[in-house]
Coordinates of C-alpha atoms in Angstrom, one line a residue:
X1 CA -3.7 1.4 7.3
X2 CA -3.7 0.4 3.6
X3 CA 0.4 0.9 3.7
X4 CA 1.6 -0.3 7.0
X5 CA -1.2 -2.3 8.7
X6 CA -1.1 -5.9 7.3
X7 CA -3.7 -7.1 9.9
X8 CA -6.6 -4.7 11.2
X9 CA -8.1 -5.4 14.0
X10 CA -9.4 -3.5 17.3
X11 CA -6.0 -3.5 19.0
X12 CA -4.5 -1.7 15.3
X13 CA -6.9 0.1 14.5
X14 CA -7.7 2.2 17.9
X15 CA -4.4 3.7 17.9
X16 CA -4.5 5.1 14.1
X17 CA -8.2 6.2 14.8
X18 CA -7.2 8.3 18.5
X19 CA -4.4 9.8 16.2
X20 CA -6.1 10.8 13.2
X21 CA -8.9 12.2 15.3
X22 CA -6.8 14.1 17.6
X23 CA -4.7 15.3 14.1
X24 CA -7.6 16.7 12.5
X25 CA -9.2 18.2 15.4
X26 CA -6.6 20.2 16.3
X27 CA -5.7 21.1 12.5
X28 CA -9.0 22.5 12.3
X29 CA -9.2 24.0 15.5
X30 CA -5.8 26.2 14.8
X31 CA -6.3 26.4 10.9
X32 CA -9.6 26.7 10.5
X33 CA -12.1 24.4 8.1
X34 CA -10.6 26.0 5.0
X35 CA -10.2 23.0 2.4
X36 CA -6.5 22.5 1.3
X37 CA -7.4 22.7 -2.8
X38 CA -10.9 25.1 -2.8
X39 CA -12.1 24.6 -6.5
X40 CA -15.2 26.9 -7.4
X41 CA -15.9 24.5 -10.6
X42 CA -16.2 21.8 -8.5
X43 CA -19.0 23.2 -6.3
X44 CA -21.3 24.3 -9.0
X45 CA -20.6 20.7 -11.0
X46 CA -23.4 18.1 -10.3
X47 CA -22.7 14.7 -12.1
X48 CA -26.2 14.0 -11.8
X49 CA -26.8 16.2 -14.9
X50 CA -23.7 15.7 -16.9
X51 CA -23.4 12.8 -19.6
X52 CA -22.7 9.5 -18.7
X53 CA -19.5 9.7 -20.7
X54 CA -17.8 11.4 -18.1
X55 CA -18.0 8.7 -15.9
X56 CA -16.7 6.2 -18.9
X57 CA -14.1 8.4 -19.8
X58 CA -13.0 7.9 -16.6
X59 CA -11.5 4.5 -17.4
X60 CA -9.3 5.3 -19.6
X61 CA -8.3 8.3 -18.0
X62 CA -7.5 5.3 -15.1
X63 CA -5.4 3.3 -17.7
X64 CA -3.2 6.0 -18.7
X65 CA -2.4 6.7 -14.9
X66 CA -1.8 3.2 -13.8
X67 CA 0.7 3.5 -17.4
X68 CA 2.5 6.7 -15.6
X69 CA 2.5 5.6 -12.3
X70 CA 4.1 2.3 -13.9
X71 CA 6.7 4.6 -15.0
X72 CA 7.3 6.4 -12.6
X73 CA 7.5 3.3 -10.0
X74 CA 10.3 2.1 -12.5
X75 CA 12.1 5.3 -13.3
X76 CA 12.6 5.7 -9.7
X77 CA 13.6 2.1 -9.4
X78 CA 16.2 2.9 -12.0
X79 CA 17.7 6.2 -11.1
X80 CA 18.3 4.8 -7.5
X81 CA 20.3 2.2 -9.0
X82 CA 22.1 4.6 -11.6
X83 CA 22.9 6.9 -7.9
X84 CA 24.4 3.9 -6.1
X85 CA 26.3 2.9 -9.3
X86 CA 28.0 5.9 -8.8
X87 CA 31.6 6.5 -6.7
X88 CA 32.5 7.9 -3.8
X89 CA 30.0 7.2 -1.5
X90 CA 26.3 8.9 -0.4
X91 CA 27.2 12.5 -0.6
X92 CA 29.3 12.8 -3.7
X93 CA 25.8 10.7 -5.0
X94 CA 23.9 13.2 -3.6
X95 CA 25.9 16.0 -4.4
X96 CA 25.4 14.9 -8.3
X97 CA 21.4 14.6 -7.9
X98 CA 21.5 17.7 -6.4
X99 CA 23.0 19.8 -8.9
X100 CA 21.2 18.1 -11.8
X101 CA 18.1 19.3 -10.3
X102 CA 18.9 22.4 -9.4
X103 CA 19.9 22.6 -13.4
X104 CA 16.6 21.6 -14.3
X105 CA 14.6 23.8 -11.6
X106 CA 17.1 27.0 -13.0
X107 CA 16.3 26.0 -16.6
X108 CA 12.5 25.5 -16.1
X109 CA 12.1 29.2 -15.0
X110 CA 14.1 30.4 -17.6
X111 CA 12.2 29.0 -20.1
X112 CA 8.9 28.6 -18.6
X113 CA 8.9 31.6 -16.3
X114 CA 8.7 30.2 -13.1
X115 CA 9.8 27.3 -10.7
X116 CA 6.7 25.0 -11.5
X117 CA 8.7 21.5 -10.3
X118 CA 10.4 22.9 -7.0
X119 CA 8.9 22.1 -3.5
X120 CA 6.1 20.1 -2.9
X121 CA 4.1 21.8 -5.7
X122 CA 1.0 22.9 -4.3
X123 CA 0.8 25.8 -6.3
X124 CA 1.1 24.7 -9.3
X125 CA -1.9 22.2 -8.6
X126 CA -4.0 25.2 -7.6
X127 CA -3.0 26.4 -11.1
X128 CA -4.2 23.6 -12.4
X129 CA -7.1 23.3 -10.5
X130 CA -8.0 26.9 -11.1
X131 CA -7.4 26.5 -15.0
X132 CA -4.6 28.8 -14.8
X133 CA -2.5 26.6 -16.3
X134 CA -4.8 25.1 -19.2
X135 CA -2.1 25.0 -22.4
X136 CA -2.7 21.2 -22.9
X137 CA 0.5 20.8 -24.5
X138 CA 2.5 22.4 -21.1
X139 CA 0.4 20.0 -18.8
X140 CA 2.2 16.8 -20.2
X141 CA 5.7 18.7 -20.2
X142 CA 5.1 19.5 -16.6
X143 CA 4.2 15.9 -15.8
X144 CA 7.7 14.6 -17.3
X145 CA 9.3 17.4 -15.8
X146 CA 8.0 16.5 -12.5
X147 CA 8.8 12.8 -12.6
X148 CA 12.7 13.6 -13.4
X149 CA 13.2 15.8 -10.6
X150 CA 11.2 13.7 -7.6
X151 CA 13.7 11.0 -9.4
X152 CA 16.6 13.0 -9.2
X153 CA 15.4 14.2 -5.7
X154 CA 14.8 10.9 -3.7
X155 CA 16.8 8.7 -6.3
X156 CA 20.0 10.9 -5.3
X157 CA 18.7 9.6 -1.3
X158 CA 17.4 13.1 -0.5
X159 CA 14.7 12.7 2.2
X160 CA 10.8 13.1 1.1
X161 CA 8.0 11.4 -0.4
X162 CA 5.8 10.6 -3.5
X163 CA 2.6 11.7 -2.3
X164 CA 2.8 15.6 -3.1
X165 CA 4.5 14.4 -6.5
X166 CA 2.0 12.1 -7.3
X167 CA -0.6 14.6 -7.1
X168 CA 1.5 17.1 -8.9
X169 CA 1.8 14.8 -11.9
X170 CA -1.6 13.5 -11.6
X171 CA -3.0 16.7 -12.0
X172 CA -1.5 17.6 -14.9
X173 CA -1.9 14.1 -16.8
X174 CA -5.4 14.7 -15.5
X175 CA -6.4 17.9 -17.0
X176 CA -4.5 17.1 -20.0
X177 CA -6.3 14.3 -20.9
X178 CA -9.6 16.3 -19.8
X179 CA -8.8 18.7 -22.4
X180 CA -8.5 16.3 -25.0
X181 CA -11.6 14.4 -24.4
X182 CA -12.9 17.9 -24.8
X183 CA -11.2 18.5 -28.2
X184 CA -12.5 15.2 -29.2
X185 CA -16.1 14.6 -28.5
X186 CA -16.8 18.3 -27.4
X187 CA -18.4 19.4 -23.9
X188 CA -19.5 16.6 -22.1
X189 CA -21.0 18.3 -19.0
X190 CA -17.6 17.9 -17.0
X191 CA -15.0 20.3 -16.0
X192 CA -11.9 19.8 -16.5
X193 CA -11.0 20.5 -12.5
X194 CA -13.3 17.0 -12.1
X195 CA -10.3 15.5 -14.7
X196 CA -7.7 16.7 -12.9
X197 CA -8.8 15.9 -9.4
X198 CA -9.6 12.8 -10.8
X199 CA -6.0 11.3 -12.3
X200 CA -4.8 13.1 -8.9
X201 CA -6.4 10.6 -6.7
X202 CA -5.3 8.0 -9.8
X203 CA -1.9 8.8 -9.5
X204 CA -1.9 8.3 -5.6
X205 CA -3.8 5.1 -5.6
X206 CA -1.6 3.6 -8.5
X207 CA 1.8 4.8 -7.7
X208 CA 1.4 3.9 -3.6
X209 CA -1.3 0.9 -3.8
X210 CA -3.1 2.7 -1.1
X211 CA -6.5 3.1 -3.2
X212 CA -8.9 3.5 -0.3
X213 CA -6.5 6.5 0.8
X214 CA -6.6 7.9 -2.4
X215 CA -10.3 8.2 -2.6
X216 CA -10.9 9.0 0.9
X217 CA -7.7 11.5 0.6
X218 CA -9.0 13.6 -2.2
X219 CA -12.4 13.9 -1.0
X220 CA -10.8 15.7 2.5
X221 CA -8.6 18.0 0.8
X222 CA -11.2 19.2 -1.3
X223 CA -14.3 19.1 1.0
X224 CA -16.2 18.1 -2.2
X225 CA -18.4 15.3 -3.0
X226 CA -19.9 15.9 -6.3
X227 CA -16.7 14.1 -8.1
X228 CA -16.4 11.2 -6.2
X229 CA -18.2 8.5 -8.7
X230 CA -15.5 9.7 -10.9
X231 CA -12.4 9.5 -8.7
X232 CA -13.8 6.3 -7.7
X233 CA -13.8 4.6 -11.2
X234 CA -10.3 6.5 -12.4
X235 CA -8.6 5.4 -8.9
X236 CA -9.8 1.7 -8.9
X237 CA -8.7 1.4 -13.0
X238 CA -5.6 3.2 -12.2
X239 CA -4.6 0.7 -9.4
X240 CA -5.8 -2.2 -11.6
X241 CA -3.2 -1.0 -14.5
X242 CA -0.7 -0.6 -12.4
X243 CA -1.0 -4.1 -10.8
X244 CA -0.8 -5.6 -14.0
X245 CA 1.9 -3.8 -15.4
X246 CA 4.5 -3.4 -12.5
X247 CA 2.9 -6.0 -9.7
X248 CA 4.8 -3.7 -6.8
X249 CA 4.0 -0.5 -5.7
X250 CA 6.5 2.4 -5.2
X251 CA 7.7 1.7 -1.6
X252 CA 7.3 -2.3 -2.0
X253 CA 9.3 -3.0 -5.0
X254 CA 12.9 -2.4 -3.0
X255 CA 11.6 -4.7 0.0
X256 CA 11.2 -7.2 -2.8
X257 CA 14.0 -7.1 -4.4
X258 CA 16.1 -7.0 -1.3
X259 CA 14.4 -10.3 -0.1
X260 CA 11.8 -9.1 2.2
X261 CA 8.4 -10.6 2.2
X262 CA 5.7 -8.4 1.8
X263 CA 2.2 -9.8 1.8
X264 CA -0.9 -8.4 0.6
X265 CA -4.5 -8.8 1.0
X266 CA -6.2 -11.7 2.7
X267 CA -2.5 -13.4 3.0
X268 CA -1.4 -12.6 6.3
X269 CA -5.1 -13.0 7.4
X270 CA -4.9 -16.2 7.2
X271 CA -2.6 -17.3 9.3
X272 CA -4.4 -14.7 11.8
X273 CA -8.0 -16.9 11.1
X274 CA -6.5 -20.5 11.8
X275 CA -7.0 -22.2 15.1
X276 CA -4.6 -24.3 16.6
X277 CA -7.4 -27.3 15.9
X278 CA -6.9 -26.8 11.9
X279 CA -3.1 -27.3 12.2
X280 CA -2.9 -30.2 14.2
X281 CA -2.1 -33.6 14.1
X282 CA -4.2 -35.8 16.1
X283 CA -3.9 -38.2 18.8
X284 CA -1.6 -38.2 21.9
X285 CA 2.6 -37.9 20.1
X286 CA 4.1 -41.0 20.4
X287 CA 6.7 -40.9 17.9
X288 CA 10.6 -41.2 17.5
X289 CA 11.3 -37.5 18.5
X290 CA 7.7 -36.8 20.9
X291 CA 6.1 -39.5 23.8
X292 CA 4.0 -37.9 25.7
X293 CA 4.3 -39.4 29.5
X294 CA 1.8 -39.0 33.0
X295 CA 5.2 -38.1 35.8
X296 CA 3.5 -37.7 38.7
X297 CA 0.0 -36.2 37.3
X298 CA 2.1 -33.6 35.6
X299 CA 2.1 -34.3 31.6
X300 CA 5.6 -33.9 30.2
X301 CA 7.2 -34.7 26.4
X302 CA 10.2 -36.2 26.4
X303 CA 12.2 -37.8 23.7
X304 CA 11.8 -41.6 23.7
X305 CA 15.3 -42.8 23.0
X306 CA 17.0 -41.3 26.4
X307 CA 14.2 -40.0 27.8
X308 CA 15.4 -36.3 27.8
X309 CA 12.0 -33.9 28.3
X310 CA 11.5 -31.3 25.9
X311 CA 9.9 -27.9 26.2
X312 CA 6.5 -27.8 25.8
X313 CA 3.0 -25.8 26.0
X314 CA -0.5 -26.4 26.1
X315 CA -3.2 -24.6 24.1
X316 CA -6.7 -25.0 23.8
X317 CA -8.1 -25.9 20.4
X318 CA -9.4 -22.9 19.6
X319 CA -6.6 -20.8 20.2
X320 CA -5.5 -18.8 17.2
X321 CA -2.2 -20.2 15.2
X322 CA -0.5 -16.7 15.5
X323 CA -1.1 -16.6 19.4
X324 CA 0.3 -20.5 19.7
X325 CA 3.1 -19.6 17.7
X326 CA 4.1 -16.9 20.0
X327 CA 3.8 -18.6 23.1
X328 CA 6.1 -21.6 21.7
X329 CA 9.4 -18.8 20.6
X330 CA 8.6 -17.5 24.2
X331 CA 9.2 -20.3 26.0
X332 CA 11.3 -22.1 22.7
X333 CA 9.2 -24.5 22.9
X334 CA 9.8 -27.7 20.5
X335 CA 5.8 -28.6 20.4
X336 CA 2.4 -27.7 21.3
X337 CA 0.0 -30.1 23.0
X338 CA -3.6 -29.2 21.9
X339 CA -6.6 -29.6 24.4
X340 CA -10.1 -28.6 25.0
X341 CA -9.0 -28.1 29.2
X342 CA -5.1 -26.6 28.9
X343 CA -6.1 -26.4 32.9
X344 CA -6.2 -29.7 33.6
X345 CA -2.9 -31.9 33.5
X346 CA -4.3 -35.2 32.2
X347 CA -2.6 -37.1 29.3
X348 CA -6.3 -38.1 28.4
X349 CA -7.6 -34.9 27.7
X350 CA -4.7 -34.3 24.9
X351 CA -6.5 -34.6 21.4
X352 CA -3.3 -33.3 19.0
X353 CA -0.2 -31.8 18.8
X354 CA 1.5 -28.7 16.9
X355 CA 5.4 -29.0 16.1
X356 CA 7.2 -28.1 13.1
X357 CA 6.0 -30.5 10.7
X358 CA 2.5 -29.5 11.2
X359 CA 3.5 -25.6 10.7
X360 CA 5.2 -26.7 7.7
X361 CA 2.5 -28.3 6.3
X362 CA 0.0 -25.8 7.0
X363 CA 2.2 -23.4 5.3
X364 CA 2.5 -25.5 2.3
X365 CA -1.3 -25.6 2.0
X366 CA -1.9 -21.5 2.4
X367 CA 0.9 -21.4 -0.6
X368 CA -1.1 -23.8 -2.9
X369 CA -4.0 -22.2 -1.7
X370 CA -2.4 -18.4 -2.7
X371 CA -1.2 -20.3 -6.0
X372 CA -4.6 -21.5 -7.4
X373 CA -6.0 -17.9 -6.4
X374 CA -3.2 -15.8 -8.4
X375 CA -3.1 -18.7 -11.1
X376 CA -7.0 -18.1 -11.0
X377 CA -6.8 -14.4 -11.8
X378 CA -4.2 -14.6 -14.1
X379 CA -7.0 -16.7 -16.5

C-alpha cells in the first residue's frame, strides 16, 4: 500500500485486503504457524524491565541505518549506471555482473568458510539472530559484502529485489552496533537479537520508504511483540535520515530521474478532496472562447465568434475534481458547466464553469501550497 497505492480508499484497499487474507490463510494452512525467524532471546526479553537506554539507543542505531540505506540507494544508483556504460548491449552487461559476483561469492567462502552473501540470505540472518555469528568485526564486513553483490546482482539487470538484502544487511549493521553499545556502556538489559531485529526493520523502512511495512513486516515474521517500541523508534529515525540525506527511496529515484512524477503523502490526496465547487469560476461563461446559449430548452456552449458548439458536461458542485476530470477526457470535453441540478437543462441553474484555466490555476495553488509546506520543514 505504502509503495504502490498513492490514494487509499475502499475501492483500493478491498482488493489488497481479500489478497493478503487469502495469502496468509492459506500459507498457514499448508505451512503451519511456524514464524519465519524463531528467536528464543526474544521471547524471554521484556522491555518493561530493561533500561531506558535501550530504547535511546535506538536512535542512533536509526541514524546509522538511514546513513547505509543512503548508501546503498546510491551505490545501486551508481553501479546501474557504470552496467549501462558498458558495450555490447544487456547480456555482455550482464554477463560482466555476473562473473564479478560469482568472484566474490567463490572468494568469500574461501576466506570466510562459507557462502554467507549468496541467495536471499536467510540463513545467515538466523545466524545472526541466533548469535552464531557474533565476531563484531565480521558483522560490518558482511554488511559491505552484502551491498556489493545485491549491486552487482540487480545493477548488472539480474531480476530480484532489495527486501531480503535489506534485511540481510540490516541485521548485521544491527547486531554490530548492539555489540558495541555493549562494549561501551556494558549490559543494558537488551539482547543483541532485539539490535539486530531492530536495524533489520531500519534497513527496510529506510532503504524502500515503506516504514509502516517495515514495522508491521518484522513483527509477522517474528511473531514477537516484546521489541516492537524499539523497531518502532529505529524504523521511524531510520526513514527520517534517509529522507534527509537521499530525498528518494530505492525504487523512486530512477522514476525521477527519468522524468516521472512520483508524489508522496497528502499530494495526490488533494486533488482527490477538491470538489468541482472549489475550482470553479463563477457565473454563467460568457467569454471570447465559451457563451453559454438556451437552443430549444437544451443548454449548449458554443464559441461566440461563429457560433461553433463545443463539447461539454455538466456536474454538480459537489462532485470530486478527479471524477470531473475524467468525465471531460471521456467525452474530450473543452469545459465543465457546474450546477446544483446537472438533471435539469436550464441556463439559470448554471452557477460556474471548469475549463482549463481554472485547472491550471488550481494546480498552481496545490504547488504553492506543497512549496510553503516543504519550505516549512526545511526551517
Amino acid at each position: 500500500i505504502e509503495l504502490m497505492l498513492l490514494a487509499t480508499n475502499a475501492t483500493t484497499l478491498l482488493p489488497v485486503a481479500i489478497a493478503c487474507v487469502a495469502g496468509a490463510y492459506i500459507t498457514r494452512v499448508t505451512a503451519g504457524m511456524t514464524p519465519a525467524f524463531n528467536i528464543p532471546t526474544l521471547q524471554v526479553f521484556d522491555l518493561h524491565a530493561a533500561a531506558p537506554w535501550g530504547l535511546v539507543l535506538m536512535v542512533p542505531l536509526g541514524i546509522v541505518m538511514g546513513l547505509a540505506s543512503s548508501l546503498f540507494i546510491k551505490a545501486l544508483d551508481k553501479t546501474e549506471d557504470a552496467f549501462e556504460a558498458i558495450p555490447g548491449g544487456y547480456i555482455v552487461q550482464h554477463m560482466i555482473g555476473m562473473l564479478l559476483l560469482g568472484v566474490l561469492i567463490y572468494a568469500v567462502q574461501q576466506l570466510a568458510g562459507h557462502y554467507y552473501v549468496a541467495g536471499v540470505g536467510y540463513a545467515t540472518i538466523e545466524q545472526v539472530l541466533e548469535g552464531v555469528l557474533a565476531n563484531p568485526w565480521f558483522l560490518p564486513i558482511l554488511f559491505a559484502l552484502k551491498l556489493l553483490a545485491t549491486c552487482l546482482t540487480l545493477g548488472s539487470g539480474a531480476s530480484g529485489g532489495v527486501f531480503s538484502p535489506s534485511l540481510f544487511m540490516g541485521a548485521a549493521l544491527g547486531a554490530m552496533f548492539g555489540h558495541v553499545s555493549m562494549a561501551l556502556f556494558g549490559d543494558i538489559g537488551v539482547p543483541i537479537t532485539a539490535f539486530a531485529l531492530a536495524g533489520m526493520a531500519a534497513a527496510i523502512s529506510g532503504t524502500t520508504g515503506a516504514l509502516l511495512t517495515a514495522i508491521a513486516m518484522t513483527y509477522e515474521m517474528t511473531r514477537d511483540y516484546n521489541a516492537i517500541l524499539l523497531v518502532l523508534i529505529a524504523a521511524t529515525t531510520s526513514w527520517t535520515t534517509r529522507k534527509m540525506v537521499v530525498g528518494e527511496s530505492i525504487y523512486t529515484i530512477k522514476l525521477l530521474r527519468r522524468g516521472h512524477v512520483v508524489p508522496e503523502g497528502l499530494q495526490i490526496a488533494m486533488d482527490h478532496a477538491r470538489r468541482a465547487g472549489d475550482v470553479m469560476r463563477e457565473g454563467v461563461p460568457d467569454t471570447r472562447t465559451y457563451q453559454v446559449v438556451n437552443d430549444a430548452g437544451t443548454v449548449k456552449v458554443v464559441n461566440p465568434t461563429d457560433q461553433t458548439t463545443i463539447a461539454h458536461i455538466v456536474v454538480e458542485r459537489r462532485a470530486g475534481l478527479v471524477d470531473v476530470l475524467k468525465a471531460m477526457e471521456h467525452v474530450d470535453a473543452a469545459i465543465a458547466l457546474v450546477t446544483d441540478h446537472p438533471a435539469r437543462q436550464d441556463i439559470n441553474d448554471i452557477i460556474g464553469w471548469i475549463s482549463a484555466e481554472e485547472i491550471a490555476r488550481a494546480s498552481r495553488r496545490t504547488a504553492r501550497l506543497m512549496d510553503s509546506e516543504l519550505n516549512h520543514k526545511g526551517k
